[in-house]
Amino acid sequence: MTKIFKKRRSMLYIPGNNPAMIQQGGVYGADSILLDLEDAVALNQKDAARILVRNMINVIDFYDSEVCVRVNHLSTPFGLADLEAIVPLQPSAIRYPKTESGEEVAELLKIIEQIEDRHGLPHTKMTLHAMIETAMGVQNVFDIASKFDRVDAITIGGQDLTADMNIVYTPDGAGIDFARKRIVMAAKASHIDVIDTVFPDVNDEDGLRRETEYAKRIGFTGKAVINPRQIEIIHDVYTPTDEEVRKAYRIVKEFKINSAAGIGVFAIDGKMIDAPIVTRAEYILRLANVTVG
């Protein structure tokens, strides 16, 4: 599959059984909308939520937000029914919870592509986001991230991971720090996006900002969101500043001029500019929707 750049600074969870919130999903301004059929939906609401999401996903205008659906795991009574209902709709991505191995992803993709074949759909449109929420998933994350063209993002599920590790989630994230960094490294080595876990205290805006700044520093592409109030802070952290954009613009412009002259490495204000710095500058410009003519 051809990799397409998508802003994924924020991914807003919306319970699949909440029609009002689904209807308003696009107006919240998140880069991605995550319609949830898994943990946010009670067992006795699973079938109703699946029907609701199936009926609303193609009639609601989500504006510029990417639309993903988190299905239930195939080991549950609901996973296969979720795939049968959602795959034919071809949202931007299916998010799969508690992914633990490359073999598990291969089996999931086999089922997805069988459904697509029955509906005459290509295998090249909808992608897969694998959630890493167990210690086994952390151990196998590189296989999960690197072997499949349709996996274009991985995410860490902090609450389930701490439960699987039998530890308590703390505001400093100490217990899952190793997992965070291992998951980021697997994503970077695989050239895919990596999304941080939710910040559970919606009233602690300072804590959310600190955790988002840390996630950005260690390499996460963006952060999951459980309340629309959290989106603005996350976007503020991840959106390049005007100074960063001006600097990136200058670097890319000079790079184009020097490349045309056959020069690969050059200097701006006495500082060497080479390929990695240009790549970083190009990424900043994509985030800022700026092109260099």
PDB file of N, CA and C in Angstrom, residues 11-88:
ATOM      1  N   MET A  11      -6.611  11.421  18.589  1.00  0.00           N
ATOM      2  CA  MET A  11      -7.583  10.399  18.198  1.00  0.00           C
ATOM      3  C   MET A  11      -8.650  10.338  19.277  1.00  0.00           C
ATOM      4  N   LEU A  12      -9.847  10.787  18.945  1.00  0.00           N
ATOM      5  CA  LEU A  12     -10.930  10.907  19.914  1.00  0.00           C
ATOM      6  C   LEU A  12     -11.774   9.638  19.969  1.00  0.00           C
ATOM      7  N   TYR A  13     -11.783   9.001  21.151  1.00  0.00           N
ATOM      8  CA  TYR A  13     -12.672   7.853  21.362  1.00  0.00           C
ATOM      9  C   TYR A  13     -14.120   8.323  21.461  1.00  0.00           C
ATOM     10  N   ILE A  14     -14.997   7.680  20.710  1.00  0.00           N
ATOM     11  CA  ILE A  14     -16.430   7.927  20.825  1.00  0.00           C
ATOM     12  C   ILE A  14     -17.128   6.587  21.016  1.00  0.00           C
ATOM     13  N   PRO A  15     -17.857   6.422  22.133  1.00  0.00           N
ATOM     14  CA  PRO A  15     -18.540   5.140  22.351  1.00  0.00           C
ATOM     15  C   PRO A  15     -19.496   4.818  21.207  1.00  0.00           C
ATOM     16  N   GLY A  16     -19.466   3.582  20.746  1.00  0.00           N
ATOM     17  CA  GLY A  16     -20.286   3.197  19.609  1.00  0.00           C
ATOM     18  C   GLY A  16     -21.767   3.176  19.890  1.00  0.00           C
ATOM     19  N   ASN A  17     -22.141   3.300  21.157  1.00  0.00           N
ATOM     20  CA  ASN A  17     -23.567   3.304  21.495  1.00  0.00           C
ATOM     21  C   ASN A  17     -24.051   4.701  21.880  1.00  0.00           C
ATOM     22  N   ASN A  18     -23.322   5.731  21.461  1.00  0.00           N
ATOM     23  CA  ASN A  18     -23.696   7.109  21.786  1.00  0.00           C
ATOM     24  C   ASN A  18     -24.008   7.867  20.495  1.00  0.00           C
ATOM     25  N   PRO A  19     -25.257   7.813  20.035  1.00  0.00           N
ATOM     26  CA  PRO A  19     -25.580   8.413  18.731  1.00  0.00           C
ATOM     27  C   PRO A  19     -25.352   9.913  18.683  1.00  0.00           C
ATOM     28  N   ALA A  20     -25.602  10.619  19.784  1.00  0.00           N
ATOM     29  CA  ALA A  20     -25.423  12.075  19.780  1.00  0.00           C
ATOM     30  C   ALA A  20     -23.955  12.425  19.578  1.00  0.00           C
ATOM     31  N   MET A  21     -23.087  11.706  20.259  1.00  0.00           N
ATOM     32  CA  MET A  21     -21.655  12.010  20.145  1.00  0.00           C
ATOM     33  C   MET A  21     -21.107  11.596  18.778  1.00  0.00           C
ATOM     34  N   ILE A  22     -21.607  10.484  18.246  1.00  0.00           N
ATOM     35  CA  ILE A  22     -21.177  10.085  16.896  1.00  0.00           C
ATOM     36  C   ILE A  22     -21.582  11.150  15.892  1.00  0.00           C
ATOM     37  N   GLN A  23     -22.811  11.647  16.032  1.00  0.00           N
ATOM     38  CA  GLN A  23     -23.316  12.652  15.095  1.00  0.00           C
ATOM     39  C   GLN A  23     -22.486  13.932  15.133  1.00  0.00           C
ATOM     40  N   GLN A  24     -21.958  14.247  16.325  1.00  0.00           N
ATOM     41  CA  GLN A  24     -21.162  15.472  16.475  1.00  0.00           C
ATOM     42  C   GLN A  24     -19.675  15.218  16.272  1.00  0.00           C
ATOM     43  N   GLY A  25     -19.291  13.989  15.948  1.00  0.00           N
ATOM     44  CA  GLY A  25     -17.887  13.598  15.937  1.00  0.00           C
ATOM     45  C   GLY A  25     -16.990  14.523  15.144  1.00  0.00           C
ATOM     46  N   GLY A  26     -17.446  14.957  13.975  1.00  0.00           N
ATOM     47  CA  GLY A  26     -16.606  15.764  13.110  1.00  0.00           C
ATOM     48  C   GLY A  26     -16.395  17.187  13.578  1.00  0.00           C
ATOM     49  N   VAL A  27     -17.282  17.680  14.442  1.00  0.00           N
ATOM     50  CA  VAL A  27     -17.177  19.088  14.841  1.00  0.00           C
ATOM     51  C   VAL A  27     -16.203  19.293  15.992  1.00  0.00           C
ATOM     52  N   TYR A  28     -15.761  18.208  16.619  1.00  0.00           N
ATOM     53  CA  TYR A  28     -14.852  18.366  17.757  1.00  0.00           C
ATOM     54  C   TYR A  28     -13.453  18.792  17.310  1.00  0.00           C
ATOM     55  N   GLY A  29     -13.100  18.509  16.054  1.00  0.00           N
ATOM     56  CA  GLY A  29     -11.812  18.975  15.543  1.00  0.00           C
ATOM     57  C   GLY A  29     -10.658  18.018  15.725  1.00  0.00           C
ATOM     58  N   ALA A  30     -10.922  16.783  16.170  1.00  0.00           N
ATOM     59  CA  ALA A  30      -9.839  15.810  16.302  1.00  0.00           C
ATOM     60  C   ALA A  30      -9.345  15.383  14.922  1.00  0.00           C
ATOM     61  N   ASP A  31      -8.067  15.041  14.839  1.00  0.00           N
ATOM     62  CA  ASP A  31      -7.548  14.554  13.559  1.00  0.00           C
ATOM     63  C   ASP A  31      -8.163  13.207  13.198  1.00  0.00           C
ATOM     64  N   SER A  32      -8.442  12.396  14.205  1.00  0.00           N
ATOM     65  CA  SER A  32      -9.047  11.079  13.970  1.00  0.00           C
ATOM     66  C   SER A  32     -10.203  10.865  14.938  1.00  0.00           C
ATOM     67  N   ILE A  33     -11.242  10.210  14.426  1.00  0.00           N
ATOM     68  CA  ILE A  33     -12.378   9.792  15.247  1.00  0.00           C
ATOM     69  C   ILE A  33     -12.292   8.283  15.399  1.00  0.00           C
ATOM     70  N   LEU A  34     -12.396   7.815  16.639  1.00  0.00           N
ATOM     71  CA  LEU A  34     -12.302   6.381  16.891  1.00  0.00           C
ATOM     72  C   LEU A  34     -13.632   5.887  17.449  1.00  0.00           C
ATOM     73  N   LEU A  35     -14.449   5.295  16.584  1.00  0.00           N
ATOM     74  CA  LEU A  35     -15.747   4.770  17.014  1.00  0.00           C
ATOM     75  C   LEU A  35     -15.496   3.430  17.696  1.00  0.00           C
ATOM     76  N   ASP A  36     -15.881   3.366  18.975  1.00  0.00           N
ATOM     77  CA  ASP A  36     -15.457   2.244  19.816  1.00  0.00           C
ATOM     78  C   ASP A  36     -16.574   1.236  20.025  1.00  0.00           C
ATOM     79  N   LEU A  37     -16.311   0.000  19.602  1.00  0.00           N
ATOM     80  CA  LEU A  37     -17.242  -1.099  19.863  1.00  0.00           C
ATOM     81  C   LEU A  37     -16.738  -1.986  20.998  1.00  0.00           C
ATOM     82  N   GLU A  38     -15.557  -1.657  21.559  1.00  0.00           N
ATOM     83  CA  GLU A  38     -14.956  -2.542  22.552  1.00  0.00           C
ATOM     84  C   GLU A  38     -15.216  -2.058  23.982  1.00  0.00           C
ATOM     85  N   ASP A  39     -14.208  -1.542  24.657  1.00  0.00           N
ATOM     86  CA  ASP A  39     -14.310  -1.294  26.096  1.00  0.00           C
ATOM     87  C   ASP A  39     -15.370  -0.263  26.479  1.00  0.00           C
ATOM     88  N   ALA A  40     -15.671   0.678  25.597  1.00  0.00           N
ATOM     89  CA  ALA A  40     -16.641   1.723  25.949  1.00  0.00           C
ATOM     90  C   ALA A  40     -18.081   1.233  25.893  1.00  0.00           C
ATOM     91  N   VAL A  41     -18.284  -0.001  25.429  1.00  0.00           N
ATOM     92  CA  VAL A  41     -19.649  -0.504  25.236  1.00  0.00           C
ATOM     93  C   VAL A  41     -19.891  -1.708  26.154  1.00  0.00           C
ATOM     94  N   ALA A  42     -20.956  -1.638  26.946  1.00  0.00           N
ATOM     95  CA  ALA A  42     -21.302  -2.742  27.846  1.00  0.00           C
ATOM     96  C   ALA A  42     -21.677  -3.983  27.036  1.00  0.00           C
ATOM     97  N   LEU A  43     -21.503  -5.150  27.665  1.00  0.00           N
ATOM     98  CA  LEU A  43     -21.748  -6.406  26.950  1.00  0.00           C
ATOM     99  C   LEU A  43     -23.160  -6.478  26.380  1.00  0.00           C
ATOM    100  N   ASN A  44     -24.127  -5.986  27.137  1.00  0.00           N
ATOM    101  CA  ASN A  44     -25.509  -6.095  26.649  1.00  0.00           C
ATOM    102  C   ASN A  44     -25.858  -5.015  25.619  1.00  0.00           C
ATOM    103  N   GLN A  45     -24.867  -4.159  25.270  1.00  0.00           N
ATOM    104  CA  GLN A  45     -25.093  -3.121  24.257  1.00  0.00           C
ATOM    105  C   GLN A  45     -24.288  -3.370  22.986  1.00  0.00           C
ATOM    106  N   LYS A  46     -23.526  -4.466  22.960  1.00  0.00           N
ATOM    107  CA  LYS A  46     -22.604  -4.700  21.839  1.00  0.00           C
ATOM    108  C   LYS A  46     -23.326  -4.762  20.492  1.00  0.00           C
ATOM    109  N   ASP A  47     -24.374  -5.524  20.421  1.00  0.00           N
ATOM    110  CA  ASP A  47     -25.067  -5.673  19.132  1.00  0.00           C
ATOM    111  C   ASP A  47     -25.695  -4.347  18.693  1.00  0.00           C
ATOM    112  N   ALA A  48     -26.291  -3.640  19.642  1.00  0.00           N
ATOM    113  CA  ALA A  48     -26.924  -2.357  19.312  1.00  0.00           C
ATOM    114  C   ALA A  48     -25.874  -1.345  18.848  1.00  0.00           C
ATOM    115  N   ALA A  49     -24.712  -1.338  19.507  1.00  0.00           N
ATOM    116  CA  ALA A  49     -23.654  -0.396  19.125  1.00  0.00           C
ATOM    117  C   ALA A  49     -23.146  -0.705  17.717  1.00  0.00           C
ATOM    118  N   ARG A  50     -22.970  -1.984  17.417  1.00  0.00           N
ATOM    119  CA  ARG A  50     -22.498  -2.370  16.079  1.00  0.00           C
ATOM    120  C   ARG A  50     -23.475  -1.902  15.005  1.00  0.00           C
ATOM    121  N   ILE A  51     -24.755  -2.086  15.251  1.00  0.00           N
ATOM    122  CA  ILE A  51     -25.774  -1.668  14.278  1.00  0.00           C
ATOM    123  C   ILE A  51     -25.775  -0.146  14.129  1.00  0.00           C
ATOM    124  N   LEU A  52     -25.660   0.550  15.267  1.00  0.00           N
ATOM    125  CA  LEU A  52     -25.662   2.016  15.235  1.00  0.00           C
ATOM    126  C   LEU A  52     -24.473   2.545  14.431  1.00  0.00           C
ATOM    127  N   VAL A  53     -23.277   2.025  14.717  1.00  0.00           N
ATOM    128  CA  VAL A  53     -22.086   2.484  13.992  1.00  0.00           C
ATOM    129  C   VAL A  53     -22.214   2.146  12.504  1.00  0.00           C
ATOM    130  N   ARG A  54     -22.671   0.947  12.228  1.00  0.00           N
ATOM    131  CA  ARG A  54     -22.831   0.541  10.821  1.00  0.00           C
ATOM    132  C   ARG A  54     -23.769   1.483  10.078  1.00  0.00           C
ATOM    133  N   ASN A  55     -24.849   1.882  10.743  1.00  0.00           N
ATOM    134  CA  ASN A  55     -25.839   2.724  10.065  1.00  0.00           C
ATOM    135  C   ASN A  55     -25.416   4.193   9.965  1.00  0.00           C
ATOM    136  N   MET A  56     -24.566   4.646  10.900  1.00  0.00           N
ATOM    137  CA  MET A  56     -24.248   6.075  10.932  1.00  0.00           C
ATOM    138  C   MET A  56     -22.954   6.424  10.205  1.00  0.00           C
ATOM    139  N   ILE A  57     -22.058   5.453  10.076  1.00  0.00           N
ATOM    140  CA  ILE A  57     -20.712   5.793   9.636  1.00  0.00           C
ATOM    141  C   ILE A  57     -20.687   6.383   8.229  1.00  0.00           C
ATOM    142  N   ASN A  58     -21.577   5.959   7.387  1.00  0.00           N
ATOM    143  CA  ASN A  58     -21.550   6.460   6.007  1.00  0.00           C
ATOM    144  C   ASN A  58     -22.533   7.585   5.740  1.00  0.00           C
ATOM    145  N   VAL A  59     -23.293   7.987   6.731  1.00  0.00           N
ATOM    146  CA  VAL A  59     -24.249   9.087   6.511  1.00  0.00           C
ATOM    147  C   VAL A  59     -23.872  10.338   7.296  1.00  0.00           C
ATOM    148  N   ILE A  60     -22.953  10.202   8.251  1.00  0.00           N
ATOM    149  CA  ILE A  60     -22.518  11.354   9.036  1.00  0.00           C
ATOM    150  C   ILE A  60     -21.307  11.995   8.376  1.00  0.00           C
ATOM    151  N   ASP A  61     -21.294  13.327   8.325  1.00  0.00           N
ATOM    152  CA  ASP A  61     -20.139  14.052   7.797  1.00  0.00           C
ATOM    153  C   ASP A  61     -19.141  14.281   8.937  1.00  0.00           C
ATOM    154  N   PHE A  62     -18.023  13.577   8.878  1.00  0.00           N
ATOM    155  CA  PHE A  62     -16.979  13.749   9.899  1.00  0.00           C
ATOM    156  C   PHE A  62     -15.947  14.793   9.456  1.00  0.00           C
ATOM    157  N   TYR A  63     -16.277  15.537   8.425  1.00  0.00           N
ATOM    158  CA  TYR A  63     -15.417  16.606   7.902  1.00  0.00           C
ATOM    159  C   TYR A  63     -14.026  16.048   7.603  1.00  0.00           C
ATOM    160  N   ASP A  64     -12.983  16.678   8.134  1.00  0.00           N
ATOM    161  CA  ASP A  64     -11.630  16.266   7.774  1.00  0.00           C
ATOM    162  C   ASP A  64     -11.066  15.179   8.689  1.00  0.00           C
ATOM    163  N   SER A  65     -11.853  14.718   9.635  1.00  0.00           N
ATOM    164  CA  SER A  65     -11.332  13.724  10.580  1.00  0.00           C
ATOM    165  C   SER A  65     -11.244  12.342   9.934  1.00  0.00           C
ATOM    166  N   GLU A  66     -10.144  11.673  10.175  1.00  0.00           N
ATOM    167  CA  GLU A  66     -10.024  10.273   9.787  1.00  0.00           C
ATOM    168  C   GLU A  66     -10.984   9.456  10.658  1.00  0.00           C
ATOM    169  N   VAL A  67     -11.639   8.456  10.079  1.00  0.00           N
ATOM    170  CA  VAL A  67     -12.604   7.651  10.829  1.00  0.00           C
ATOM    171  C   VAL A  67     -12.082   6.217  10.981  1.00  0.00           C
ATOM    172  N   CYS A  68     -11.921   5.810  12.235  1.00  0.00           N
ATOM    173  CA  CYS A  68     -11.468   4.454  12.546  1.00  0.00           C
ATOM    174  C   CYS A  68     -12.535   3.786  13.421  1.00  0.00           C
ATOM    175  N   VAL A  69     -12.548   2.476  13.409  1.00  0.00           N
ATOM    176  CA  VAL A  69     -13.476   1.721  14.264  1.00  0.00           C
ATOM    177  C   VAL A  69     -12.678   0.703  15.064  1.00  0.00           C
ATOM    178  N   ARG A  70     -12.838   0.750  16.395  1.00  0.00           N
ATOM    179  CA  ARG A  70     -12.212  -0.290  17.223  1.00  0.00           C
ATOM    180  C   ARG A  70     -13.196  -1.431  17.395  1.00  0.00           C
ATOM    181  N   VAL A  71     -12.838  -2.586  16.872  1.00  0.00           N
ATOM    182  CA  VAL A  71     -13.682  -3.773  16.982  1.00  0.00           C
ATOM    183  C   VAL A  71     -13.288  -4.555  18.229  1.00  0.00           C
ATOM    184  N   ASN A  72     -14.097  -5.524  18.560  1.00  0.00           N
ATOM    185  CA  ASN A  72     -13.756  -6.427  19.658  1.00  0.00           C
ATOM    186  C   ASN A  72     -12.772  -7.490  19.167  1.00  0.00           C
ATOM    187  N   HIS A  73     -12.029  -8.043  20.110  1.00  0.00           N
ATOM    188  CA  HIS A  73     -11.048  -9.085  19.778  1.00  0.00           C
ATOM    189  C   HIS A  73     -11.757 -10.332  19.252  1.00  0.00           C
ATOM    190  N   LEU A  74     -11.086 -11.020  18.336  1.00  0.00           N
ATOM    191  CA  LEU A  74     -11.708 -12.211  17.730  1.00  0.00           C
ATOM    192  C   LEU A  74     -11.934 -13.339  18.721  1.00  0.00           C
ATOM    193  N   SER A  75     -11.289 -13.293  19.881  1.00  0.00           N
ATOM    194  CA  SER A  75     -11.514 -14.327  20.892  1.00  0.00           C
ATOM    195  C   SER A  75     -12.822 -14.120  21.642  1.00  0.00           C
ATOM    196  N   THR A  76     -13.480 -12.984  21.430  1.00  0.00           N
ATOM    197  CA  THR A  76     -14.765 -12.711  22.088  1.00  0.00           C
ATOM    198  C   THR A  76     -15.907 -13.132  21.166  1.00  0.00           C
ATOM    199  N   PRO A  77     -17.120 -13.195  21.677  1.00  0.00           N
ATOM    200  CA  PRO A  77     -18.267 -13.553  20.817  1.00  0.00           C
ATOM    201  C   PRO A  77     -18.622 -12.452  19.803  1.00  0.00           C
ATOM    202  N   PHE A  78     -17.967 -11.275  19.913  1.00  0.00           N
ATOM    203  CA  PHE A  78     -18.387 -10.119  19.110  1.00  0.00           C
ATOM    204  C   PHE A  78     -17.422  -9.758  17.977  1.00  0.00           C
ATOM    205  N   GLY A  79     -16.188 -10.237  18.045  1.00  0.00           N
ATOM    206  CA  GLY A  79     -15.159  -9.784  17.112  1.00  0.00           C
ATOM    207  C   GLY A  79     -15.488 -10.058  15.657  1.00  0.00           C
ATOM    208  N   LEU A  80     -15.865 -11.278  15.333  1.00  0.00           N
ATOM    209  CA  LEU A  80     -16.146 -11.617  13.942  1.00  0.00           C
ATOM    210  C   LEU A  80     -17.374 -10.861  13.422  1.00  0.00           C
ATOM    211  N   ALA A  81     -18.402 -10.761  14.262  1.00  0.00           N
ATOM    212  CA  ALA A  81     -19.601 -10.013  13.846  1.00  0.00           C
ATOM    213  C   ALA A  81     -19.254  -8.543  13.594  1.00  0.00           C
ATOM    214  N   ASP A  82     -18.367  -7.979  14.409  1.00  0.00           N
ATOM    215  CA  ASP A  82     -17.923  -6.592  14.188  1.00  0.00           C
ATOM    216  C   ASP A  82     -17.266  -6.462  12.818  1.00  0.00           C
ATOM    217  N   LEU A  83     -16.359  -7.371  12.503  1.00  0.00           N
ATOM    218  CA  LEU A  83     -15.666  -7.299  11.211  1.00  0.00           C
ATOM    219  C   LEU A  83     -16.644  -7.470  10.051  1.00  0.00           C
ATOM    220  N   GLU A  84     -17.574  -8.405  10.179  1.00  0.00           N
ATOM    221  CA  GLU A  84     -18.549  -8.629   9.108  1.00  0.00           C
ATOM    222  C   GLU A  84     -19.392  -7.370   8.851  1.00  0.00           C
ATOM    223  N   ALA A  85     -19.658  -6.600   9.920  1.00  0.00           N
ATOM    224  CA  ALA A  85     -20.496  -5.403   9.761  1.00  0.00           C
ATOM    225  C   ALA A  85     -19.694  -4.187   9.312  1.00  0.00           C
ATOM    226  N   ILE A  86     -18.454  -4.058   9.773  1.00  0.00           N
ATOM    227  CA  ILE A  86     -17.697  -2.822   9.566  1.00  0.00           C
ATOM    228  C   ILE A  86     -16.798  -2.876   8.334  1.00  0.00           C
ATOM    229  N   VAL A  87     -16.167  -4.000   8.063  1.00  0.00           N
ATOM    230  CA  VAL A  87     -15.233  -4.064   6.926  1.00  0.00           C
ATOM    231  C   VAL A  87     -15.884  -3.641   5.606  1.00  0.00           C
ATOM    232  N   PRO A  88     -17.106  -4.069   5.291  1.00  0.00           N
ATOM    233  CA  PRO A  88     -17.707  -3.621   4.021  1.00  0.00           C
ATOM    234  C   PRO A  88     -17.876  -2.117   3.904  1.00  0.00           C
TER     235      PRO A  88
END
